[in-house]
Short mmCIF file of C-alpha atoms in Angstrom, two decimals:
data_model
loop_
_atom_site.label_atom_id
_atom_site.label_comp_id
_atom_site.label_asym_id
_atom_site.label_seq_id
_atom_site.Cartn_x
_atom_site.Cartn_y
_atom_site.Cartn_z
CA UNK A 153 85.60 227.77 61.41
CA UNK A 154 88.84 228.72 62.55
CA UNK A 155 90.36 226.12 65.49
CA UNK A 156 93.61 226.13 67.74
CA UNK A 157 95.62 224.99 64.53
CA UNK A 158 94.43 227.51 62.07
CA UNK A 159 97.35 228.96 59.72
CA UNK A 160 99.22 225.57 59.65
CA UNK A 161 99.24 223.91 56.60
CA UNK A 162 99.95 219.71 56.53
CA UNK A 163 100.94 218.08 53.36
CA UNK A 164 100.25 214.49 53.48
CA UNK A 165 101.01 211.21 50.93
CA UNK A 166 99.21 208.92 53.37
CA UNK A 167 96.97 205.90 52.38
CA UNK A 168 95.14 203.37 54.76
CA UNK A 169 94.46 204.79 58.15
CA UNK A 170 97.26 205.65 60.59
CA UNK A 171 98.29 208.46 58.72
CA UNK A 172 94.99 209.79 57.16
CA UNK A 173 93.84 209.63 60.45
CA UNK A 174 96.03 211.86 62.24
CA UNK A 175 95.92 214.56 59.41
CA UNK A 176 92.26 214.29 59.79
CA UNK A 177 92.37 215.06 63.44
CA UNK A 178 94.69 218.16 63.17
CA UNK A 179 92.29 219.31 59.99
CA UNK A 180 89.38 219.31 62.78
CA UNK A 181 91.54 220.96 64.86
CA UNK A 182 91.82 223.99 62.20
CA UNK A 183 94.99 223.08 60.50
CA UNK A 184 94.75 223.02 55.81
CA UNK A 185 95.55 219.79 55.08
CA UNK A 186 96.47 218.75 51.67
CA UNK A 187 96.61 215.17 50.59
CA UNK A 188 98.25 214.22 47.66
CA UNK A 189 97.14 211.25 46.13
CA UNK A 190 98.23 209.21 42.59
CA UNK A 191 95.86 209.55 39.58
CA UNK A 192 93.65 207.16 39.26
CA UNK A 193 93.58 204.86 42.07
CA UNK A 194 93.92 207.62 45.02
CA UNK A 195 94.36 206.10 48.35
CA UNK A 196 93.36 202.93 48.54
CA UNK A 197 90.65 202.97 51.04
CA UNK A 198 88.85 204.93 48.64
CA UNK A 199 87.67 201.47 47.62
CA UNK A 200 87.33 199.28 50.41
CA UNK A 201 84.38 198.53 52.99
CA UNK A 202 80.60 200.24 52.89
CA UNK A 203 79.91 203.05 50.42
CA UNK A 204 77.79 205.00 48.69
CA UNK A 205 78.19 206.50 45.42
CA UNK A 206 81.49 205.08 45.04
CA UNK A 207 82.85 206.82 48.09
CA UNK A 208 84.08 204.53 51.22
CA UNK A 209 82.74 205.22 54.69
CA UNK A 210 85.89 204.36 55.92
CA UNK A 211 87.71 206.47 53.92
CA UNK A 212 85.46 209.55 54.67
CA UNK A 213 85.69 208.54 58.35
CA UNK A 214 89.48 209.16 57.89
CA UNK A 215 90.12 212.18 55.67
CA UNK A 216 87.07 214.77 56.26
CA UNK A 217 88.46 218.00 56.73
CA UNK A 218 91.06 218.18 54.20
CA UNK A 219 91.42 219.26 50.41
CA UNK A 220 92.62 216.40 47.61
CA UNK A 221 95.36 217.03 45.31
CA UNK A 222 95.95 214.64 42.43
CA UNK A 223 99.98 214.27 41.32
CA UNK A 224 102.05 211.06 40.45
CA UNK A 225 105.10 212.19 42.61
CA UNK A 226 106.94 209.38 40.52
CA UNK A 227 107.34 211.58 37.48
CA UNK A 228 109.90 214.75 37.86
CA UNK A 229 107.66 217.49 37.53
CA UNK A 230 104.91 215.75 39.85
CA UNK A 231 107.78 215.15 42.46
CA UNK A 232 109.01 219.34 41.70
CA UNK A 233 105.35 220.20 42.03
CA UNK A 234 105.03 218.14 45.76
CA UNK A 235 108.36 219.69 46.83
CA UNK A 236 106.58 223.20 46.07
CA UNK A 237 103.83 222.26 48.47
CA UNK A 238 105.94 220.88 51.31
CA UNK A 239 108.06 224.29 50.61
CA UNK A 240 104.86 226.10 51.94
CA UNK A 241 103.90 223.89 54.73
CA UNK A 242 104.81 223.12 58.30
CA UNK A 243 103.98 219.61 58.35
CA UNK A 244 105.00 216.58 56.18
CA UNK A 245 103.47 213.29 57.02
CA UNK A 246 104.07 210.05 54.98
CA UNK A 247 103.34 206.08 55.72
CA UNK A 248 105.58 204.55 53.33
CA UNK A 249 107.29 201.06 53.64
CA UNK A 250 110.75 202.34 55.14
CA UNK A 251 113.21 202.93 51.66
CA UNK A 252 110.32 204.32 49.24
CA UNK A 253 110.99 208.13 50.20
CA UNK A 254 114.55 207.91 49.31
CA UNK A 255 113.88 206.23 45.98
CA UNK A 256 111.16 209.35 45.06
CA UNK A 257 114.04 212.04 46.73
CA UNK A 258 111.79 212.86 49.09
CA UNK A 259 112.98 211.69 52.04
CA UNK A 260 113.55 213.76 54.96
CA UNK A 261 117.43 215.70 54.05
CA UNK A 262 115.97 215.72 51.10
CA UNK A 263 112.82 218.26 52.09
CA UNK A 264 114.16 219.92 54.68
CA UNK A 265 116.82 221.25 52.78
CA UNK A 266 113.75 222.94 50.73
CA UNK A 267 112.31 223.72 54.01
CA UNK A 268 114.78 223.47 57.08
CA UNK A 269 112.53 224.04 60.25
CA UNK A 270 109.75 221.45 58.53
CA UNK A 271 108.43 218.71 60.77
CA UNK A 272 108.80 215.90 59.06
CA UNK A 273 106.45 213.05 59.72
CA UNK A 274 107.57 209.05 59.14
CA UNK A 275 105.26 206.25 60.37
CA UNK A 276 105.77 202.54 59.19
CA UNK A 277 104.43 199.26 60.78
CA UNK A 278 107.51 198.11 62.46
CA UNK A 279 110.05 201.10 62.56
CA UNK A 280 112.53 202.37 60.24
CA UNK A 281 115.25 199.47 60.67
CA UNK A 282 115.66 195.99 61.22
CA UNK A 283 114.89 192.92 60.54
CA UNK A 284 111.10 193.31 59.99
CA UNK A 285 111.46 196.96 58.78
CA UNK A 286 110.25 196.04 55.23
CA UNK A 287 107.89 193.75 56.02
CA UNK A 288 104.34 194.95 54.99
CA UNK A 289 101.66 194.78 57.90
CA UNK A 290 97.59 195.01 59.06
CA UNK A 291 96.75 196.24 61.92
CA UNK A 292 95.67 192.98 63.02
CA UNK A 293 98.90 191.80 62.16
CA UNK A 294 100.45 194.77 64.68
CA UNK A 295 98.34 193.03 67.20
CA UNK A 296 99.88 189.78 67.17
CA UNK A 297 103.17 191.26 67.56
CA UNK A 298 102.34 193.75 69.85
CA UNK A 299 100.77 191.50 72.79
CA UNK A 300 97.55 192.37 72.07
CA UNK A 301 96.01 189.51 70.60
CA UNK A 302 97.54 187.74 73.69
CA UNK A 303 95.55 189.67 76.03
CA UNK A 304 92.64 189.36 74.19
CA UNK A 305 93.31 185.61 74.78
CA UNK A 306 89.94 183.66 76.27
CA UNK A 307 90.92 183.27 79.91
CA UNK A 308 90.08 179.51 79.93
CA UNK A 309 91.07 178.04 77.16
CA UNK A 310 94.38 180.73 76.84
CA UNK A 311 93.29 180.58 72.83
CA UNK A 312 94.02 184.35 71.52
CA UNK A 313 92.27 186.56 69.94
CA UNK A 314 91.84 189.97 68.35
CA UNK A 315 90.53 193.26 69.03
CA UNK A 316 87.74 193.58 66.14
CA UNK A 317 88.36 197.28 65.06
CA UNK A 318 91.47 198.67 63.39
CA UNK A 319 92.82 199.75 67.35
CA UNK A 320 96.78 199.46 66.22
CA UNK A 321 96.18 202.05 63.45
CA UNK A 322 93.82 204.47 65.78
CA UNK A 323 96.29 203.97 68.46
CA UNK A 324 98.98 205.38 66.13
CA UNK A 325 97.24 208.16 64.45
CA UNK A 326 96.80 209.65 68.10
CA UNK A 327 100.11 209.40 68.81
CA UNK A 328 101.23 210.61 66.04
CA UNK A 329 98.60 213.57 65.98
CA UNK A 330 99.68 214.30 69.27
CA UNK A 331 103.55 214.21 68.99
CA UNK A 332 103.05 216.53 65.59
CA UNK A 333 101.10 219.32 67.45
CA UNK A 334 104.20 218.76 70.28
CA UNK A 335 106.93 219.31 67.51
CA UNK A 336 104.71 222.33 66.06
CA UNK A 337 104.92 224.29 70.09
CA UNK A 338 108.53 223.43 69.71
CA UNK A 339 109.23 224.81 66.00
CA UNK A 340 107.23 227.47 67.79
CA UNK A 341 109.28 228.04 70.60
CA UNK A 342 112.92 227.34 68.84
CA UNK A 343 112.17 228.06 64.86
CA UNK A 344 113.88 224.44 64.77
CA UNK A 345 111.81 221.74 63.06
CA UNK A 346 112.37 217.84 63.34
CA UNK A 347 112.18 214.27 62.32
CA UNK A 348 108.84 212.26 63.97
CA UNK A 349 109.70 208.72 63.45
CA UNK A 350 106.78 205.98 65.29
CA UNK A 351 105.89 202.72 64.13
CA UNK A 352 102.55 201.18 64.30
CA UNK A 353 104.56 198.32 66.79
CA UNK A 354 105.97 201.03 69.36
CA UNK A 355 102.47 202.87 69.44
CA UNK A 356 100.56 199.57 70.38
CA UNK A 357 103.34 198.12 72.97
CA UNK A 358 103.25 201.47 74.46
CA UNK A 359 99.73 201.92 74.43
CA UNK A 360 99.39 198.08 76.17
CA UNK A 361 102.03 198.26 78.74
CA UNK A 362 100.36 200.33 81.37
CA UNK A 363 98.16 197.65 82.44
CA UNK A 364 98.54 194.52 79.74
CA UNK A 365 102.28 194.21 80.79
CA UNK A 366 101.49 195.36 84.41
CA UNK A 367 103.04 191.40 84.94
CA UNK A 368 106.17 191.98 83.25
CA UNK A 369 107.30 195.24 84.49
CA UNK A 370 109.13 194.21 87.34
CA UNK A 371 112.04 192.34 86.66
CA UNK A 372 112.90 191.32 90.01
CA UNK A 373 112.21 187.52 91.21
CA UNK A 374 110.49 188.25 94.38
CA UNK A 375 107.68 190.29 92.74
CA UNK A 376 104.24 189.16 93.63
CA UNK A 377 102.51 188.54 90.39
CA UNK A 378 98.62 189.31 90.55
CA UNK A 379 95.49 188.77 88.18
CA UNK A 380 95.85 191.04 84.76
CA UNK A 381 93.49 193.81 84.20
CA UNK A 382 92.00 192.20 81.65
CA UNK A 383 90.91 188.84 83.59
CA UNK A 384 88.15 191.18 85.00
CA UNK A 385 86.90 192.12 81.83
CA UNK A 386 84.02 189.51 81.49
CA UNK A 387 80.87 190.03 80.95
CA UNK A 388 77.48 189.10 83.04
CA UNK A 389 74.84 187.33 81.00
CA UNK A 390 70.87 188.14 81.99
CA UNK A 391 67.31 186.30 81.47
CA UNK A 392 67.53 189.08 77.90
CA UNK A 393 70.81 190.45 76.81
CA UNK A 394 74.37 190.89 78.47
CA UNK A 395 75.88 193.28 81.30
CA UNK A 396 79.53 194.77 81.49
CA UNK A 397 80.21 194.99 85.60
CA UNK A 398 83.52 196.98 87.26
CA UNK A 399 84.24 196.65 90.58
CA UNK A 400 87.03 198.00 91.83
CA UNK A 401 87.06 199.59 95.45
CA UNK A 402 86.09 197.61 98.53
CA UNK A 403 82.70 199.67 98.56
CA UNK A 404 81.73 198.92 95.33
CA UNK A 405 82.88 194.89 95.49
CA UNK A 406 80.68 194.71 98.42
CA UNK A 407 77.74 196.62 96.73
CA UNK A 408 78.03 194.47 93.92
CA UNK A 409 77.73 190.81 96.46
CA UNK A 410 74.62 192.47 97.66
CA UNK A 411 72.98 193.32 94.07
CA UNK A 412 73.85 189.53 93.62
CA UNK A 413 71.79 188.29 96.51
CA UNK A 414 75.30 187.31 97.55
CA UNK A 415 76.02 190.00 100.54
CA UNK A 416 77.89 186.81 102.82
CA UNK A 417 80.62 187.33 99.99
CA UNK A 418 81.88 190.49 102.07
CA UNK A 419 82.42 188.95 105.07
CA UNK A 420 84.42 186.28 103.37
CA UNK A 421 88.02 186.83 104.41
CA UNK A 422 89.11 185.95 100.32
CA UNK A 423 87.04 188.41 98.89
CA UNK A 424 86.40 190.80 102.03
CA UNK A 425 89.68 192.99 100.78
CA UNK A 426 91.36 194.24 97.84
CA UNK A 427 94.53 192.30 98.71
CA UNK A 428 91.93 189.10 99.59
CA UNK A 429 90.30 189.30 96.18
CA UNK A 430 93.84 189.68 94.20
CA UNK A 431 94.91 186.16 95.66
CA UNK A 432 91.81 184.45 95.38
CA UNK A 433 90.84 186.26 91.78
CA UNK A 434 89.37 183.12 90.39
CA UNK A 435 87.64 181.99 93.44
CA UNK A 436 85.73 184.80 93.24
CA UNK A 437 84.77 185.30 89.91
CA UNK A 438 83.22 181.68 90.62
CA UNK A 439 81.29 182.81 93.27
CA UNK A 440 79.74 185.69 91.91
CA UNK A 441 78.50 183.47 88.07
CA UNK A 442 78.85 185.24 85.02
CA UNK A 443 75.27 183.99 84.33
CA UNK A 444 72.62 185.12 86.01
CA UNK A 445 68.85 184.49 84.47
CA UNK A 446 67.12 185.04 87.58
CA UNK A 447 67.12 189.18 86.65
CA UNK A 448 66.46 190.68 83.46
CA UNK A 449 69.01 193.39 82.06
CA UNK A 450 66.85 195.71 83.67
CA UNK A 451 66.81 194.84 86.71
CA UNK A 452 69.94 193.59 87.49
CA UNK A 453 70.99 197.40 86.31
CA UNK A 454 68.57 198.91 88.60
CA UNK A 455 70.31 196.83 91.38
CA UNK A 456 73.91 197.46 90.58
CA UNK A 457 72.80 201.44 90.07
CA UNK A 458 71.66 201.25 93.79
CA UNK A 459 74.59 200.45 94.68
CA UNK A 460 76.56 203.31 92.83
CA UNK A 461 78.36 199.78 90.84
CA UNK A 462 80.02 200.56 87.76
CA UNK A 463 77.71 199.18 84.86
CA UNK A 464 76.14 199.46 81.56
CA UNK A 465 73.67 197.36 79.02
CA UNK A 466 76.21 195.82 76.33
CA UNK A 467 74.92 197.75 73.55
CA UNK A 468 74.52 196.02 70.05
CA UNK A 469 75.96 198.74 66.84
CA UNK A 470 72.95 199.88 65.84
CA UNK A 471 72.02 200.93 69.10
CA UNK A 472 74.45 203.14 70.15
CA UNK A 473 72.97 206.76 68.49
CA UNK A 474 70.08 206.58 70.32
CA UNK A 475 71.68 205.67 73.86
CA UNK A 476 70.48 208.86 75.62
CA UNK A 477 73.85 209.53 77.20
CA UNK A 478 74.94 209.48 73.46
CA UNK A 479 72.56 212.45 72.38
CA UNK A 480 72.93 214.38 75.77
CA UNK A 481 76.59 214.70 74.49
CA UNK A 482 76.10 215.66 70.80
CA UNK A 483 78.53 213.00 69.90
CA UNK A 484 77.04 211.76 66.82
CA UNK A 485 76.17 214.62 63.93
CA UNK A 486 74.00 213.78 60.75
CA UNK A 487 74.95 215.90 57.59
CA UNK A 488 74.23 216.05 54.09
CA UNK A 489 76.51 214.89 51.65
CA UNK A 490 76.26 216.27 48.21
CA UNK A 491 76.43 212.96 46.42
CA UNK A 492 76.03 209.97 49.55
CA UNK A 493 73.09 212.01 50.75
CA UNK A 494 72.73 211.88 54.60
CA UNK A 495 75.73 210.67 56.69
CA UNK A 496 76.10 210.40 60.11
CA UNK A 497 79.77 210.43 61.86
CA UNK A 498 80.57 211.81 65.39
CA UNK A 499 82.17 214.98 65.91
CA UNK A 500 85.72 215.52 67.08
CA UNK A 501 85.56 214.33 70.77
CA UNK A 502 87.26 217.67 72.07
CA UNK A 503 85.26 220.50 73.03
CA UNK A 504 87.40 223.68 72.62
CA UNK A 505 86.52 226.42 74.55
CA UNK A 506 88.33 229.07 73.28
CA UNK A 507 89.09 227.97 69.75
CA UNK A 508 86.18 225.49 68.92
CA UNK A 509 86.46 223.25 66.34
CA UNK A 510 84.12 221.29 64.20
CA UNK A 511 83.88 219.09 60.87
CA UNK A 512 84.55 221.43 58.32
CA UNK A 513 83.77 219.50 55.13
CA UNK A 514 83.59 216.30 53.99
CA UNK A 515 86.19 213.75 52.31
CA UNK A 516 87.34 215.34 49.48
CA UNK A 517 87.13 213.20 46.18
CA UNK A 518 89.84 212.22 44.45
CA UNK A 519 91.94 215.52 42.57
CA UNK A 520 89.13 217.70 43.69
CA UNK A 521 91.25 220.25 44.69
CA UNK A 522 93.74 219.89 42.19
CA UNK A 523 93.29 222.94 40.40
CA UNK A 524 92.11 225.11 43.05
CA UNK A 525 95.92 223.88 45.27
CA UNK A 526 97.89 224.52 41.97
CA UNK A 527 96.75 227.74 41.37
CA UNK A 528 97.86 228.62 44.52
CA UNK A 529 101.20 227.62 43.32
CA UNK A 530 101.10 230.06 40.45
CA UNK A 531 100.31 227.78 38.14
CA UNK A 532 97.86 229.58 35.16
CA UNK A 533 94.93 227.49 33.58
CA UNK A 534 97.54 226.20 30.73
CA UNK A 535 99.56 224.94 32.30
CA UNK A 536 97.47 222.69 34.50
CA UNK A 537 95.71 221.98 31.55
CA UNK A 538 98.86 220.76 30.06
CA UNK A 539 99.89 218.53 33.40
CA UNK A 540 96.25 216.97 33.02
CA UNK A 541 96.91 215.81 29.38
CA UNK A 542 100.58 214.23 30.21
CA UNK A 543 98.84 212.02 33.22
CA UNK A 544 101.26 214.26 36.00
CA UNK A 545 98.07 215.67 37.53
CA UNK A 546 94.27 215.09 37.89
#
């Protein structure tokens, strides 16, 4: 299935998520994508979290797509034979710790002068200099740095806490699946390629500041400070499960007091206004009680639906494929896997109209393409035969 990045070929040495990631969404998107991975081992993620049949759902979350090359790019040939590939392809992407690349030569003079108008692709944890630059990091440990575990913070007792999901390294695979496809319409446009450079810090600082740093945008001493975005993110508790509730206009803050059996709230001059409500922020979430076991789930949705409110049950995990707004949209697609048998995973999220796009295989396994990808490289049966036996490929 051919897709708007068909004839552009990635070569990746990514392991862990941000960077497997982002080559995965650009190998939806049409583009070949060749990961090269050590013998052996392979990416790590290969062998963490739920499998089946020894292969990782989070690793074939993060790498469908795409075709698996085994080389150790520490020995000379296996670096020669990588340089070959990256000679052939638009795109380079690599995670390492800032200082590995130079000490394999393949760092990004290095490649380009095999390939000047290459896009070369660097991401790291906390950017290619200074004085946490070699530190190792998790994205959890991103999200201490990067505010968010502030904002996640319980709004009475101010305790933090984290976002439960790997957000910092899905925040930067985006961006950096974004800014490559940028780079690629400018190579397009100029026959000049570049150096990408992001950090799993910038990506989640940038990503939070819109409206988790909303309060410390304005430098100025006279600016009125009001209630962050996120001390409306609570949710409502029923007679049978739990509610999320947004409010946000006048007409739907007033539609919500009346769903509450509350409808003398809008004639309160606190709450009456958007400016009344952003002074008197915890006044009113007081008033309106996060718990509410007088209505079931059911009804209290059927109330706040009446009055075109913003709402939805709080689904638990194992809920969410058969949500009906969930199947209405296709988002979720069961396939068979020739070894894990049936697997379900949802389909890229963008519908292209001209150029659609799809899941186009599944994680490779480890080497699986080795021979197939060195062929391609002129490389006669022998001969890989011969790179097998001395441990270079697999």
């Amino acid at each position: 299935m051919a897709g708007p990045l068909d004839g552009t070929r990635i070569v990746e040495t990514c392991s862990m998520i941000t960077g497997p990631l982002a080559t995965m969404i650009l190998a939806d998107q049409g583009a070949e994508v060749i990961k090269v991975e050590p013998p052996g081992l392979g990416d790590v993620m290969r062998h963490l979290t739920t499998s089946r049949e020894g292969i990782s759902a989070l690793f074939a979350n993060c790498n469908r797509s795409k075709r698996s090359v085994a080389i150790d790019i520490r020995t000379g040939r296996g670096r020669e034979l990588l340089e070959t590939l990256v000679a052939g392809a638009q795109v380079f992407v690599q995670n390492y710790r800032p200082g590995v690349v130079e000490r394999l030569g393949l760092d990004e003079p290095s490649l380009r002068r095999l390939r000047p108008d290459l896009v070369y692709v660097s991401i790291s944890a906390f950017g290619p200099k200074g004085p946490w630059a070699h530190r190792p990091a998790y994205d959890h440990v991103i999200q201490a740095t990067a505010g968010w575990a502030a904002v996640q913070g319980d709004p009475e007792s101010g305790r933090p806490g984290f976002v439960k999901s790997a957000i910092m390294d899905k925040v930067t695979a985006y961006t950096a699946a974004q800014a490559i496809t940028a780079a690629l319409l400018a190579r397009e446009r100029s026959g000049v390629g570049q150096h990408l450079q992001l950090s799993m810090l910038d990506a989640g600082i940038a990503f939070l500041w819109p409206d988790g740093m909303a309060n410390h945008t304005y430098l100025e001493p006279d600016t009125v400070l009001q209630a962050a975005v996120s001390d409306y993110y609570r949710m409502v508790e029923t007679s049978d499960g739990f509610l999320a509730v947004a409010a946000a206009t006048d007409a739907q803050f007033h539609g919500l007091f009346r769903a509450f059996d509350r409808p003398e709230l809008g004639e309160d001059p606190r709450f009456a206004s958007y400016a009344g409500r952003a002074q008197h922020f915890h006044e009113l979430m007081a008033a309106i009680g996060l718990s509410h076991p007088e209505f079931t789930s059911v009804e209290l949705l059927a109330r706040l639906e009446a009055e075109d409110v913003p709402c939805a049950p709080v689904l638990a995990l194992g809920e969410i494929p058969e949500q009906p707004q969930v199947q209405e949209n296709g988002i979720l697609e069961v396939r068979e896997h020739p070894r894990a048998g049936r697997m379900r995973q949802p389909r890229p999220p963008v519908r292209f109209a001209a150029t659609p796009i799809g899941s186009r295989g599944f994680a490779p396994a480890l080497g699986g393409d080795t021979e197939a990808v060195l062929a391609g490289l002129g490389l006669d049966v022998g001969e890989i035969a011969r790179l097998r036996e001395a441990g270079v490929v697999a």
